[in-house]
Each structure stands twice: as C-alpha cells, then as structure tokens.
C-alpha atoms as a PDB file:
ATOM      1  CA  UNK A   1     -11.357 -11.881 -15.369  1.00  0.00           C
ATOM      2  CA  UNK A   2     -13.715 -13.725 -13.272  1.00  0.00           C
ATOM      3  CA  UNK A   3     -17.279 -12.669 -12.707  1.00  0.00           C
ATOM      4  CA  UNK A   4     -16.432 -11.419  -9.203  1.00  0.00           C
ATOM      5  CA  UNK A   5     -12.932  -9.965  -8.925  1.00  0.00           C
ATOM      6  CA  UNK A   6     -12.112 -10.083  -5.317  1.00  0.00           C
ATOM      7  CA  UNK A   7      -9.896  -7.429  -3.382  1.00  0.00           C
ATOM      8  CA  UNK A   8      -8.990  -8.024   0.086  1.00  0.00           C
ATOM      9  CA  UNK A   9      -7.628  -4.607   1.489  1.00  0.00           C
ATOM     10  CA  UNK A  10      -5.798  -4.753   4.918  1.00  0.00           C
ATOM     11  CA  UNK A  11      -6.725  -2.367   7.719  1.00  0.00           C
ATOM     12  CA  UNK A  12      -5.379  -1.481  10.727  1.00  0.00           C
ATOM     13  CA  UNK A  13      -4.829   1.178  14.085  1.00  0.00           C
ATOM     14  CA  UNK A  14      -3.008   4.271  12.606  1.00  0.00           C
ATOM     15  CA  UNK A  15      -3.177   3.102   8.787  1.00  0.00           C
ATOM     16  CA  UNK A  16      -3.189   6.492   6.020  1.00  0.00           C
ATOM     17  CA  UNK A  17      -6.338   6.380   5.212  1.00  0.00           C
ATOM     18  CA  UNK A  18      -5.146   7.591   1.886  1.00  0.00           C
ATOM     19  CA  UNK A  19      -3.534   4.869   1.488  1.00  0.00           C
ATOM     20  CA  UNK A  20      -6.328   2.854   1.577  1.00  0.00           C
ATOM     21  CA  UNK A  21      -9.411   4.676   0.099  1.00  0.00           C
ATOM     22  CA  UNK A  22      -7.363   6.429  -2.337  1.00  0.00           C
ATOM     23  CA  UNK A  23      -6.824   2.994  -4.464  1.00  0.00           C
ATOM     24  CA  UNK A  24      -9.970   1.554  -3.316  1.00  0.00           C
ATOM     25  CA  UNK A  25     -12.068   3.697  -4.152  1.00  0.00           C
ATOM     26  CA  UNK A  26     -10.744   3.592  -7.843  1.00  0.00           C
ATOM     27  CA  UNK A  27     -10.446   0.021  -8.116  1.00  0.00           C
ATOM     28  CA  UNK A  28     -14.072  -0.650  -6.290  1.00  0.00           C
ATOM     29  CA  UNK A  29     -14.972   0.787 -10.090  1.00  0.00           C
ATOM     30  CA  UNK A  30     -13.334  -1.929 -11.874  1.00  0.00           C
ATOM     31  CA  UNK A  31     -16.226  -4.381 -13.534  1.00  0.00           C
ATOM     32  CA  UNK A  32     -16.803  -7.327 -10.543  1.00  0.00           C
ATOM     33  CA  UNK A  33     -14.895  -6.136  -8.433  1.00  0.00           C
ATOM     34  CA  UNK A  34     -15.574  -6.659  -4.851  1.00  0.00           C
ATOM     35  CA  UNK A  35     -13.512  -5.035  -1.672  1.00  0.00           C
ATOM     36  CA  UNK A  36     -13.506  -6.241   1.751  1.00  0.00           C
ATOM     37  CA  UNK A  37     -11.210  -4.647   3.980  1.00  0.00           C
ATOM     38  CA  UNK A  38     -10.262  -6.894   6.707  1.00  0.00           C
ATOM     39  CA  UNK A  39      -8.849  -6.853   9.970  1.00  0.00           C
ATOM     40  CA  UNK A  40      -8.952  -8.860  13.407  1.00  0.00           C
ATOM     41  CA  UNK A  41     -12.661  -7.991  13.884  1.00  0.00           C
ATOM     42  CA  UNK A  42     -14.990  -5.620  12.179  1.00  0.00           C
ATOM     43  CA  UNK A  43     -14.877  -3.179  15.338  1.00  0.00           C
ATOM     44  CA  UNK A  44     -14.575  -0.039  13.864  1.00  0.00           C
ATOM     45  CA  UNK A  45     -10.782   0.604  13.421  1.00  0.00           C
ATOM     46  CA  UNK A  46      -9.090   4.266  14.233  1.00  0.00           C
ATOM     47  CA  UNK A  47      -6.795   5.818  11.269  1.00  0.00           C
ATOM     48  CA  UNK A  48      -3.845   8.290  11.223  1.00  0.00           C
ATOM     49  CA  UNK A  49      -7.247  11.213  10.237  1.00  0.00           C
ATOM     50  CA  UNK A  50      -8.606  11.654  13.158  1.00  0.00           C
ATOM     51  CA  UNK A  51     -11.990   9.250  12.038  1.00  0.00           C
ATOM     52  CA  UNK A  52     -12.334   5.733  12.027  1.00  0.00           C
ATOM     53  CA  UNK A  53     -12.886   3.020   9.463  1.00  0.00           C
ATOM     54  CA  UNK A  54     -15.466  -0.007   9.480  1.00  0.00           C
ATOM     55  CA  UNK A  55     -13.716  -3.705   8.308  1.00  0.00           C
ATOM     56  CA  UNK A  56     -16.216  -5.410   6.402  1.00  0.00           C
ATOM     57  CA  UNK A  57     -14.553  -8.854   7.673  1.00  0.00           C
ATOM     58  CA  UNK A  58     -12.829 -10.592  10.551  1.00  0.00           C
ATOM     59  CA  UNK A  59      -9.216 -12.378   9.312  1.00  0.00           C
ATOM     60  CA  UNK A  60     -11.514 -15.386   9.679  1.00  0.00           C
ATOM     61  CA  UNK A  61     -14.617 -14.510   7.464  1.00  0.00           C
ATOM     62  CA  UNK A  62     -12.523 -12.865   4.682  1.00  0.00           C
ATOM     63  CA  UNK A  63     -12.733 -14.250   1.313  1.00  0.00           C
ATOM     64  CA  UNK A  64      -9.187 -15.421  -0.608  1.00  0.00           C
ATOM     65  CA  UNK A  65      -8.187 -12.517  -2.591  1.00  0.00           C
ATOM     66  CA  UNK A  66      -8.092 -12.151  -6.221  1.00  0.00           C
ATOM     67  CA  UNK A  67      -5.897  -8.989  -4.883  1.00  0.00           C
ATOM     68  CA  UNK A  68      -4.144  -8.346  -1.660  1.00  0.00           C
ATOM     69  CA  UNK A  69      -3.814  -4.921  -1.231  1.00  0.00           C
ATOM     70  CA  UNK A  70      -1.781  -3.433   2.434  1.00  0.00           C
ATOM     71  CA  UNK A  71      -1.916   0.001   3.116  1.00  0.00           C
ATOM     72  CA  UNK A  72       0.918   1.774   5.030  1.00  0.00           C
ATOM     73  CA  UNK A  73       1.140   4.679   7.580  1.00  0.00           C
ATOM     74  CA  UNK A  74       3.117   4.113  10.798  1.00  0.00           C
ATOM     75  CA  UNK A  75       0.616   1.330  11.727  1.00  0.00           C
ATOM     76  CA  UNK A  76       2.137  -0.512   9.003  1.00  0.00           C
ATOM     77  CA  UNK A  77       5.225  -0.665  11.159  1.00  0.00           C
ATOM     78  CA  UNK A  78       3.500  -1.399  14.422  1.00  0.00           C
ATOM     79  CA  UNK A  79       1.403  -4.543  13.445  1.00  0.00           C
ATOM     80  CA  UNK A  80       5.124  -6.136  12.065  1.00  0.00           C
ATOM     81  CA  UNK A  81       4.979  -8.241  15.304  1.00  0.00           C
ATOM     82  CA  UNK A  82       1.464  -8.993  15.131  1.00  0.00           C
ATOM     83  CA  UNK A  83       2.013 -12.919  14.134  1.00  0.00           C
ATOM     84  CA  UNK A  84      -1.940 -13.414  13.366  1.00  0.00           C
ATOM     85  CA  UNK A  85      -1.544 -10.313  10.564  1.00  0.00           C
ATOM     86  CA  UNK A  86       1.416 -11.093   9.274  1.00  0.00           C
ATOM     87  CA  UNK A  87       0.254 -14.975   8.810  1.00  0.00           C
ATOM     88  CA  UNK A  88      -3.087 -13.794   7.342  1.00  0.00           C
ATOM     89  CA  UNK A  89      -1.509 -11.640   4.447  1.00  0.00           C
ATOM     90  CA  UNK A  90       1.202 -14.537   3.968  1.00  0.00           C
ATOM     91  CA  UNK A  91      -1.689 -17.239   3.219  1.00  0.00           C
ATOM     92  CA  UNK A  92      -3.617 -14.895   1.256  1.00  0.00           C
ATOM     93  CA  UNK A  93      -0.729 -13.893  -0.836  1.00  0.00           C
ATOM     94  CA  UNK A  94      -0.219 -17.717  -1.437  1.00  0.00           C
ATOM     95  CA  UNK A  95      -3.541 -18.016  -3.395  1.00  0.00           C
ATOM     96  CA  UNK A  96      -3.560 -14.358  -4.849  1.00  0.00           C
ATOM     97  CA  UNK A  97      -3.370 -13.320  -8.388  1.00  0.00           C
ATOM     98  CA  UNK A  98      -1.790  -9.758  -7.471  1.00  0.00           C
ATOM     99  CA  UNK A  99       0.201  -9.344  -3.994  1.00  0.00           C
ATOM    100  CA  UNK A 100       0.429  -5.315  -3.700  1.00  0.00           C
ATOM    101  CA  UNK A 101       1.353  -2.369  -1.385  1.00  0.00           C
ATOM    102  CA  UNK A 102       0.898   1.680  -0.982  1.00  0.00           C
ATOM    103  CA  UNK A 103       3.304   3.373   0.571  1.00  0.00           C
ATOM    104  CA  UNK A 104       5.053   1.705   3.799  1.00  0.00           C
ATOM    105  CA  UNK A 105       2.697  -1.442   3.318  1.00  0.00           C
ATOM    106  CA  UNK A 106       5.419  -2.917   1.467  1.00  0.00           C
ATOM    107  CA  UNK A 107       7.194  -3.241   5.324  1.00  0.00           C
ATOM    108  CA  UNK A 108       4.162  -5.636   5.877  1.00  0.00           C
ATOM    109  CA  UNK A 109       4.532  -7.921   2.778  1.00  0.00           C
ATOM    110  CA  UNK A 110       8.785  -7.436   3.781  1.00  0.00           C
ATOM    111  CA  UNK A 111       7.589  -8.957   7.434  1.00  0.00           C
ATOM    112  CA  UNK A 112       5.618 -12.125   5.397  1.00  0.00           C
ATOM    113  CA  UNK A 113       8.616 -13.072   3.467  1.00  0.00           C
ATOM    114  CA  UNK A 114       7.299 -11.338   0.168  1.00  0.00           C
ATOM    115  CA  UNK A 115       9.671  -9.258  -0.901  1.00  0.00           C
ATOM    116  CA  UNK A 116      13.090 -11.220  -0.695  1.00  0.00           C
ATOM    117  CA  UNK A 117      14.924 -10.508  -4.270  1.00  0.00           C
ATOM    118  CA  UNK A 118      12.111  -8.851  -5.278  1.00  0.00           C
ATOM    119  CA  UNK A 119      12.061  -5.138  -6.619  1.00  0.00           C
ATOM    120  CA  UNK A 120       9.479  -2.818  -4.560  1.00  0.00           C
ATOM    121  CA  UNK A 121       8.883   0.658  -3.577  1.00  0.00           C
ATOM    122  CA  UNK A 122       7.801   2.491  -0.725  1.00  0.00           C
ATOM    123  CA  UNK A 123       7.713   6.087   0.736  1.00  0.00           C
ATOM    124  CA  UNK A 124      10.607   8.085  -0.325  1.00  0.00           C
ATOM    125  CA  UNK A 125      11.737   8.768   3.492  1.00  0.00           C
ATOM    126  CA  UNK A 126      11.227   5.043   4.191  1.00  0.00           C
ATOM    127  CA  UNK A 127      12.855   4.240   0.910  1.00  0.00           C
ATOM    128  CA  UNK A 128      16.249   2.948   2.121  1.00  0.00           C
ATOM    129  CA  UNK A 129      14.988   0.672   4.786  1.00  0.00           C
ATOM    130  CA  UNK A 130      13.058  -2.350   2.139  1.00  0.00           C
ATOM    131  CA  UNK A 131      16.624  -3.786   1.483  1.00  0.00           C
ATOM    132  CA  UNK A 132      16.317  -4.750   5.186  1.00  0.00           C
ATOM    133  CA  UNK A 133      13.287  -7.098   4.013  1.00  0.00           C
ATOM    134  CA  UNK A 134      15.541  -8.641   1.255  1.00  0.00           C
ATOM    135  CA  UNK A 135      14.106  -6.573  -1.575  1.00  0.00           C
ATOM    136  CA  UNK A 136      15.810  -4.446  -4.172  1.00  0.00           C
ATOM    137  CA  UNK A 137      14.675  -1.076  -3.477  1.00  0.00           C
ATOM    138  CA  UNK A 138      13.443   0.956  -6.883  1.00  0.00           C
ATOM    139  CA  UNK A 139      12.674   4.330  -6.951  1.00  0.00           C
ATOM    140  CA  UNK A 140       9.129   4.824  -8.744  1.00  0.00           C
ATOM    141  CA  UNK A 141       5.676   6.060  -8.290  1.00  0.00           C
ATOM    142  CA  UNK A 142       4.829   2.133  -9.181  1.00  0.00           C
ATOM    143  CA  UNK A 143       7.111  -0.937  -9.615  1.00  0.00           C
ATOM    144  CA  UNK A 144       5.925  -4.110 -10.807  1.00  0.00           C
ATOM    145  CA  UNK A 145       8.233  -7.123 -10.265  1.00  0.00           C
ATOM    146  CA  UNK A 146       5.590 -10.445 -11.525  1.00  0.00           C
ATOM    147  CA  UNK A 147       2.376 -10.459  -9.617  1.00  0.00           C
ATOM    148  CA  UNK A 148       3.822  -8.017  -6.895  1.00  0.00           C
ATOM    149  CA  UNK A 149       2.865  -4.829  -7.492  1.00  0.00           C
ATOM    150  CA  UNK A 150       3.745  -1.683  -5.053  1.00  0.00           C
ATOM    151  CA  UNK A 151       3.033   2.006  -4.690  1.00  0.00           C
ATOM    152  CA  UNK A 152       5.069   4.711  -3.899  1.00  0.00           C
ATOM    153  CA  UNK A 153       4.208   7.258  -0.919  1.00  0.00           C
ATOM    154  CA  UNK A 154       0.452   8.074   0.163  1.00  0.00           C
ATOM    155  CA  UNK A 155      -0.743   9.648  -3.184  1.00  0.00           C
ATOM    156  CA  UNK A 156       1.285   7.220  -5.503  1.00  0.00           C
ATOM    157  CA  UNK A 157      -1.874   4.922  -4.346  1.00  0.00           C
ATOM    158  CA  UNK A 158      -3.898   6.117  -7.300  1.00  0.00           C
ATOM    159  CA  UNK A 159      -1.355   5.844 -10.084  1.00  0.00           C
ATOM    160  CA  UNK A 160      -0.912   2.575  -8.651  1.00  0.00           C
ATOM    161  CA  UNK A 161      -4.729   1.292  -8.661  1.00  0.00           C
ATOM    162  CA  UNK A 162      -5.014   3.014 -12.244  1.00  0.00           C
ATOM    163  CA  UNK A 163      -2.042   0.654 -13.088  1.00  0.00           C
ATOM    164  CA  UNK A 164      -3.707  -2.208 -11.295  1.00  0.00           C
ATOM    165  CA  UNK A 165      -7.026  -1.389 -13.261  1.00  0.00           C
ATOM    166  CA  UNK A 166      -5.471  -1.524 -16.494  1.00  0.00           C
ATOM    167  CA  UNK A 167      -3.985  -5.081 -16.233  1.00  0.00           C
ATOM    168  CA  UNK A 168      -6.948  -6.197 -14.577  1.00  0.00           C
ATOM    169  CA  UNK A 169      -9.404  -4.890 -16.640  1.00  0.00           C
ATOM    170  CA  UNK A 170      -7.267  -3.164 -20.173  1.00  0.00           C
ATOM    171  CA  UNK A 171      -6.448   0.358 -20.841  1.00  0.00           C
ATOM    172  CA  UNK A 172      -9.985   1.757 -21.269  1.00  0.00           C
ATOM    173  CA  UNK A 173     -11.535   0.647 -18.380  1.00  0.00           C
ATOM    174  CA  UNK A 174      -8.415   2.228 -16.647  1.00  0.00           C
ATOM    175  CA  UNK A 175      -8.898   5.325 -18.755  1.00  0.00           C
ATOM    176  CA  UNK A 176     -12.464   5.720 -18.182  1.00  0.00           C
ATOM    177  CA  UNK A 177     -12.241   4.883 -14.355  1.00  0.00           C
ATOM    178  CA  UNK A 178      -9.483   8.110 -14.363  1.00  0.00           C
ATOM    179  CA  UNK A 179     -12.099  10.179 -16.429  1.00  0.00           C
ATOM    180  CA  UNK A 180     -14.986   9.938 -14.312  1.00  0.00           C
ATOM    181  CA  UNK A 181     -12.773  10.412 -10.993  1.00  0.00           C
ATOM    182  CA  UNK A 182     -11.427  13.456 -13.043  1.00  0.00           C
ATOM    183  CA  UNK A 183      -7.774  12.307 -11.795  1.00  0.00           C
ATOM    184  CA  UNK A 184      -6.033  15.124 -13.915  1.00  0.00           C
ATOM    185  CA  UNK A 185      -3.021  16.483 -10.868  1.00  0.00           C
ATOM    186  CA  UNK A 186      -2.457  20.138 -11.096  1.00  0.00           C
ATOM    187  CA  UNK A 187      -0.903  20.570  -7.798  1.00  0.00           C
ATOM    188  CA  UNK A 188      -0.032  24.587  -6.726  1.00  0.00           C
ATOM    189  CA  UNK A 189       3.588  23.586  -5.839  1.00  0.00           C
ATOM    190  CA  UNK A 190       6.042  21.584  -7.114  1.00  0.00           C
ATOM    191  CA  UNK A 191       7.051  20.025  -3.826  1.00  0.00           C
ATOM    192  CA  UNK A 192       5.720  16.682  -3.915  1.00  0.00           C
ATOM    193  CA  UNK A 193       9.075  14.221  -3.837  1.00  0.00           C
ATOM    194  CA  UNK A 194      12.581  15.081  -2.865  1.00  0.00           C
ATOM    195  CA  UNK A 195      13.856  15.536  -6.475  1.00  0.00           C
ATOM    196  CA  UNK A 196      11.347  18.270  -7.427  1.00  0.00           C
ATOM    197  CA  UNK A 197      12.280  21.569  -7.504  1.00  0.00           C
ATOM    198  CA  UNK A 198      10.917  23.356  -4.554  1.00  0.00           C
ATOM    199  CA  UNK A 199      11.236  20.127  -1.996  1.00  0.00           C
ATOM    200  CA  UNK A 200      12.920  21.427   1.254  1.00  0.00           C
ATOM    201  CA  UNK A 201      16.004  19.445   1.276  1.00  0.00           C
ATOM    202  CA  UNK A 202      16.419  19.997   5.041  1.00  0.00           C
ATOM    203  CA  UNK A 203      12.627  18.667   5.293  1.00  0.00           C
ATOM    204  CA  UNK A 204      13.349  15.801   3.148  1.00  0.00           C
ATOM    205  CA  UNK A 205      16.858  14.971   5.280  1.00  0.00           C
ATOM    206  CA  UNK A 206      15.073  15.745   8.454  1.00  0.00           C
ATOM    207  CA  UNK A 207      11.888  13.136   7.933  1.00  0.00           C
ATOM    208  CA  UNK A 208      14.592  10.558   6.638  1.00  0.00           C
ATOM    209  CA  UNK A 209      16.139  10.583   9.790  1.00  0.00           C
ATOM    210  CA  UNK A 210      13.167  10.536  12.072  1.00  0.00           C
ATOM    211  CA  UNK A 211      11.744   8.051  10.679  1.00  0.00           C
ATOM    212  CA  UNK A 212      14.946   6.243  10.474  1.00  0.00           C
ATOM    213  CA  UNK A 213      14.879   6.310  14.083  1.00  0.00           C
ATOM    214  CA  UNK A 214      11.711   5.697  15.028  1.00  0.00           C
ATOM    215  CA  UNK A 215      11.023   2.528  12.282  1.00  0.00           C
ATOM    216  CA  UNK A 216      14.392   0.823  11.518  1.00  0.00           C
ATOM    217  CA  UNK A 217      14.614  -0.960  14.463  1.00  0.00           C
ATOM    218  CA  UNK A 218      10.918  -2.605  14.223  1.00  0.00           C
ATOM    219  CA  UNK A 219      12.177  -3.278  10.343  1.00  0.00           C
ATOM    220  CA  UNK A 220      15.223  -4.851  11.437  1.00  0.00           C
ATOM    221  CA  UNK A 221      13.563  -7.310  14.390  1.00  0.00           C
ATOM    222  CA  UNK A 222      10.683  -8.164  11.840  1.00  0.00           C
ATOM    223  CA  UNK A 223      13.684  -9.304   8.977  1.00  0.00           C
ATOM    224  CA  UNK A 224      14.754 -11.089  11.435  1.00  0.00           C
ATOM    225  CA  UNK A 225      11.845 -13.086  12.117  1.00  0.00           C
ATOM    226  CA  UNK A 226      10.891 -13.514   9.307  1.00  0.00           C
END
C-alpha cells in the first residue's frame, strides 16, 4: 500500500447518505487513507436525510483514485443521463486499483460500461434490474468479481468497507477498525432482507414493484447508451 491510499467517493442530489458515510467513515480509518468525495462543484449537495453534504472536490480538482467508491439512493438512478458523471467515474475507474459500489451505485458503474459479464450486487428490491447493465446479478451482502467490488443494500456498506479494509490493509487492521467502531449488529427484529423470517412479503413484493416502475425505464435507456 502506498503512503497515501486515495478514495474518491461519488456524491450526488438525493444520494443515501448511508451509503456513503457508512463505508467512509470506516475506511477514512484505514492507515493513509485519504477521502475526497467529489461531485460537479463543492456546493454543498442535498441527500435523501433531510441535511446536506459538503464535496471536498469539483470532477475537475479530484485526485485519481486508488478507490472509486459510488453510493446509491434514487439519485443514483437520476444522474444515469448525466454524461459529465458518468464519464468522470468511467476515467477514474480506468486508473483505479478497486472500482466499487453500495447499494444501487452499482446502476452508476452499469451506466459506465463496468459491469458487463461481471458479477455485482445491489439492493435486494433493485436486485433484478443489474442484468439490464450486462452483469450477472449475485445475491450477497458483498460480491467481489477482480478489482470490482459491490455492496448490497444501504447497511451492507459497512460489511463491504470492512471487506475493502481487509484487502487493503490485512485482517487486523480490518478487525481493529470493526473493534473501535464497536460494529457488533444486534438488531431487535429479524426483518432486515426478504429471506429473514419476519420480512413482510407483501412489503418486500410491493417495493419490488415500485421501484420497478419508477427505475427500470432510466436502467433500460442508460444500457442503452452505454
């Protein structure tokens, strides 16, 4: 690992902030790293919370990435047409070590020609949709296919930088990063995914087709493009 690890996060109107912090702020602990999250300007840029977030770079003034890192959230879905961030994350990934997703990010790396034959993962209720980028869908918290890594939904984020953590930095690093965030997930239900136990399968067919409707087509013209 180089004396400065650089990770070049991607943020934009409407992104999950989870998404974005979540890993960040885990891998911001790995030793040199450095995290610029990037966007058209550094204008502070609204997310899906209700608060806003700062970029610490313009596209233009952003280092090349050691790590490319896109977030998802329905943003993720409405910058597929914006040529200027789509070509930005397709000549970063081009000099990257690590190309990588959380969550419905993946639909951004799918609009840059990244993910064609590749295996990637996504939101559960978006799940179906990444063989529209060319991909081969998997169904994990974290899939790893070369130097693509993605995340699963929202949450999956930190599993996801712990994984990241470990190859960058080993195991221990990765272990002690998770021991001083105290990641240990006790959660009071047993809801979390659409296989567990006491997931509302009406919920989980309900958001599927919502968001079926409200994303595919975007998906579908950005494939195109592509």
């Amino acid at each position: 690992m180089s004396a400065e690890l650089r990770i070049v996060a991607l943020v934009f109107p409407n992104v999950t902030q989870l998404d974005l912090t979540g890993p960040v702020q885990f891998l911001s602990r790995v030793p040199g790293a450095a995290v610029d999250l990037v966007w058209h300007s550094t204008d502070p840029v609204p997310t899906d919370s209700g608060f806003s977030i700062v970029p610490t770079a313009s596209f233009a003034e952003a280092p090349q990435a050691d790590v490319l890192m896109v977030p998802g959230g329905q943003g993720a879905f409405d910058i597929l047409d914006d040529q200027v961030a789509i070509d930005f994350v397709k000549h970063q990934a081009a000099g990257a070590r690590y190309v990588t997703s959380v969550c419905t990010g993946a639909f951004v790396l799918g609009a840059a020609g990244l993910l064609s034959g590749r295996r990637a993962t996504t939101h559960w209720a978006s799940h179906s949709m990444l063989s529209l980028m060319g991909a081969d869908p998997e169904e994990a918290r974290v899939v790893r296919d070369g130097n693509l890594i993605t995340g699963g939904g929202v949450t999956s984020g930190i599993d996801f930088a712990l994984t990241l953590a470990a190859e960058l930095a080993g195991a221990d690093i990765a272990r002690k990063i998770q021991l001083s965030m105290e990641y240990d997930p006790q959660p009071p239900f047993d809801a979390g995914s659409p296989t567990r136990p006491e997931a509302d399968q009406e919920l989980v067919a309900s958001l599927k087709a919502n968001y079926r409707a409200i994303r595919e087509g975007l998906v579908q013209a950005a494939a195109e493009s592509r």
